[in-house]
XYZ file of C-alpha atoms in Angstrom:
202
model
C 3.490 -12.560 -34.282
C 6.581 -11.414 -32.421
C 6.915 -8.195 -30.438
C 10.319 -7.252 -29.088
C 10.833 -3.590 -29.954
C 10.691 -1.043 -27.159
C 7.114 0.051 -26.337
C 5.492 -2.416 -28.777
C 2.250 -3.406 -27.074
C -0.367 -6.134 -26.917
C -3.857 -5.908 -25.389
C -5.396 -8.839 -23.503
C -8.846 -8.595 -21.884
C -8.489 -4.837 -21.791
C -5.071 -5.024 -20.118
C -2.130 -3.465 -21.929
C 1.260 -5.194 -22.016
C 4.293 -3.718 -23.753
C 8.011 -4.299 -24.201
C 9.991 -2.761 -21.352
C 6.971 -2.710 -19.056
C 7.515 -3.220 -15.334
C 5.306 -5.972 -13.919
C 4.645 -7.997 -10.752
C 3.931 -11.722 -10.497
C 0.347 -12.533 -9.472
C -0.963 -15.335 -7.262
C -1.468 -17.406 -10.420
C 2.319 -17.684 -10.758
C 5.193 -19.263 -8.847
C 6.785 -15.810 -9.086
C 4.039 -14.146 -7.053
C 5.120 -10.795 -5.626
C 8.328 -10.505 -7.651
C 8.966 -7.425 -9.776
C 10.093 -7.903 -13.337
C 10.278 -6.542 -16.877
C 8.568 -7.662 -20.098
C 11.147 -8.029 -22.863
C 9.326 -10.048 -25.538
C 5.779 -11.096 -26.502
C 5.051 -13.990 -28.882
C 1.737 -15.068 -30.355
C 0.514 -17.428 -33.068
C 3.143 -19.544 -34.799
C 5.935 -17.706 -32.992
C 4.923 -19.104 -29.572
C 7.040 -21.703 -27.792
C 4.195 -23.021 -25.635
C 0.801 -24.490 -26.480
C -1.022 -21.944 -24.337
C -4.086 -20.320 -25.868
C -2.750 -16.948 -24.779
C 0.446 -15.262 -25.996
C 3.803 -16.066 -24.393
C 5.073 -13.082 -22.430
C 8.800 -13.297 -21.750
C 9.829 -11.699 -18.471
C 12.994 -11.173 -16.488
C 12.356 -11.035 -12.750
C 14.357 -9.110 -10.170
C 15.885 -11.274 -7.458
C 13.992 -10.743 -4.182
C 15.902 -8.918 -1.452
C 13.789 -9.358 1.681
C 14.773 -12.550 3.557
C 11.108 -13.569 3.861
C 10.551 -13.180 0.103
C 13.638 -15.283 -0.620
C 12.470 -18.019 1.773
C 8.989 -18.072 0.239
C 10.338 -18.286 -3.306
C 12.690 -21.115 -2.342
C 9.832 -22.951 -0.605
C 7.540 -22.538 -3.624
C 10.069 -24.033 -6.031
C 11.176 -26.715 -3.567
C 7.550 -27.842 -3.269
C 7.080 -27.604 -7.039
C 10.060 -29.814 -7.880
C 9.965 -32.018 -4.787
C 13.579 -31.237 -3.936
C 15.282 -28.423 -1.982
C 15.918 -25.300 -4.064
C 17.907 -22.178 -3.231
C 17.651 -18.770 -4.871
C 20.658 -19.681 -7.035
C 18.725 -22.647 -8.476
C 15.694 -20.618 -9.553
C 15.495 -19.203 -13.085
C 14.625 -15.511 -13.037
C 15.500 -14.552 -16.627
C 13.654 -15.499 -19.824
C 10.628 -16.787 -17.939
C 7.559 -17.397 -20.121
C 4.392 -16.126 -18.467
C 0.734 -16.067 -19.458
C -1.173 -12.769 -19.065
C -2.949 -13.857 -15.869
C 0.394 -14.573 -14.194
C 1.558 -10.953 -14.255
C 0.091 -7.518 -13.613
C 1.458 -4.133 -14.690
C 3.101 -2.111 -11.940
C 1.774 1.056 -13.556
C -1.863 0.025 -13.093
C -3.775 2.977 -11.647
C -5.798 1.868 -8.641
C -9.138 3.519 -7.861
C -8.889 6.172 -5.179
C -11.118 7.285 -2.342
C -10.627 10.156 0.069
C -10.976 9.256 3.735
C -10.753 11.380 6.868
C -8.855 10.271 9.948
C -9.833 11.744 13.313
C -6.815 11.527 15.596
C -6.914 12.024 19.355
C -3.548 12.400 21.073
C -2.789 13.431 24.631
C -0.321 13.390 27.512
C -1.035 14.562 31.074
C 0.432 13.857 34.507
C 2.584 10.985 33.291
C -0.137 9.305 31.239
C -0.425 9.261 27.442
C -2.962 8.141 24.880
C -3.482 7.903 21.138
C -6.374 6.643 19.048
C -7.898 7.272 15.659
C -11.074 6.654 13.693
C -11.531 6.736 9.916
C -14.546 8.216 8.132
C -15.531 8.313 4.475
C -17.420 11.585 4.923
C -15.673 14.797 5.971
C -18.737 16.265 7.666
C -19.110 13.118 9.755
C -15.460 13.396 10.816
C -15.988 17.044 11.788
C -19.135 16.138 13.742
C -17.287 13.396 15.617
C -14.420 15.787 16.345
C -16.824 18.193 18.054
C -18.604 15.404 19.936
C -15.262 14.078 21.163
C -14.182 17.551 22.246
C -17.471 18.167 24.091
C -17.225 14.789 25.825
C -13.659 15.337 26.968
C -14.468 18.878 28.063
C -17.462 17.720 30.144
C -15.397 14.958 31.731
C -12.705 17.456 32.691
C -10.209 15.585 30.580
C -7.956 18.581 29.962
C -9.249 21.160 32.441
C -6.197 20.419 34.576
C -3.978 21.196 31.632
C -5.693 24.541 31.083
C -4.714 25.572 34.617
C -1.018 24.904 33.987
C 1.331 27.884 33.428
C 2.533 28.827 29.921
C -0.318 27.005 28.177
C -0.903 27.565 24.462
C -4.291 26.826 22.889
C -4.775 26.616 19.098
C -7.830 25.813 17.019
C -9.062 25.794 13.413
C -11.697 23.968 11.361
C -9.917 20.609 11.491
C -7.698 20.916 14.525
C -7.728 21.675 18.238
C -4.647 21.612 20.398
C -3.657 22.695 23.870
C -0.178 22.216 25.295
C 2.262 23.556 27.835
C 4.966 25.552 26.113
C 8.328 23.828 26.449
C 6.743 20.653 27.834
C 4.752 19.392 24.863
C 5.667 15.715 25.281
C 4.583 15.808 28.928
C 1.454 17.988 28.690
C -0.752 18.209 25.591
C -4.143 17.338 24.138
C -4.913 17.385 20.410
C -7.764 16.525 18.054
C -6.958 16.541 14.345
C -8.728 15.600 11.122
C -6.299 14.400 8.446
C -7.242 13.787 4.819
C -5.794 10.664 3.176
C -6.099 8.909 -0.171
C -7.094 5.244 0.061
C -6.029 3.012 -2.834
C -7.519 -0.368 -3.620
C -10.153 -2.423 -5.389
C -13.024 -0.838 -3.526
C -11.533 2.640 -3.369
C -13.675 4.084 -6.159
C-alpha cells in the first residue's frame, strides 16, 4: 500500500499520520528535535525496509540553532565513527518508523494554574518572587496572607507616607506606587492565570 497524495492518512496505535503533515523527530531517532514533513507512507509489499511497521518518508528542516547543529553532527559522527558536518547528513527522503516521529499538531492536555507574583522597590532595594498554585482560591488566600504579613511587618508603610502615592486594588491585584517614580517606589501583589501544557497537564 502506497500513500502519497495530499492528506492521505494512516493510523498507527491511535496516532494519525498523513501526507504533508508537520512532524518532529523523537528520542528514538537520530533526528531527535528536528522539524520535518511527511511526504510518503509505504506499507506491505511497497515497503523498502523489513520493518514490521510502515515506512514513513520524511524531509527534515536543517537545524538553525548552533547547538542543534552541533548535536546533530555529534550524533551522526558517533553513529558512523567518523566526523560528520551538517552538509554530510541526509535530511531529505529519510525513512522513519512511527515511533521515531511525532506530529507537531498533537494537542497536549491543558491545566490552568495561578501564579502569585510579589514585586517591590523601596529605598534603593528591589525584590521579585512568585509561587504557582493549581487552585485559584488557594492563590487568593495566599495573596491575602502575604499582604497581611507585609502589612504587619511594615513592609510598605514607609511607601504609604510618600507624597503622590497611588493605591489600587481588585480581586486579584493590589498595588501601591509613587506617581512618576514607579521603578523606584512600588509594591504589588498579582494573581495571573496561565495555561500549563504537558503530559500531566490534564
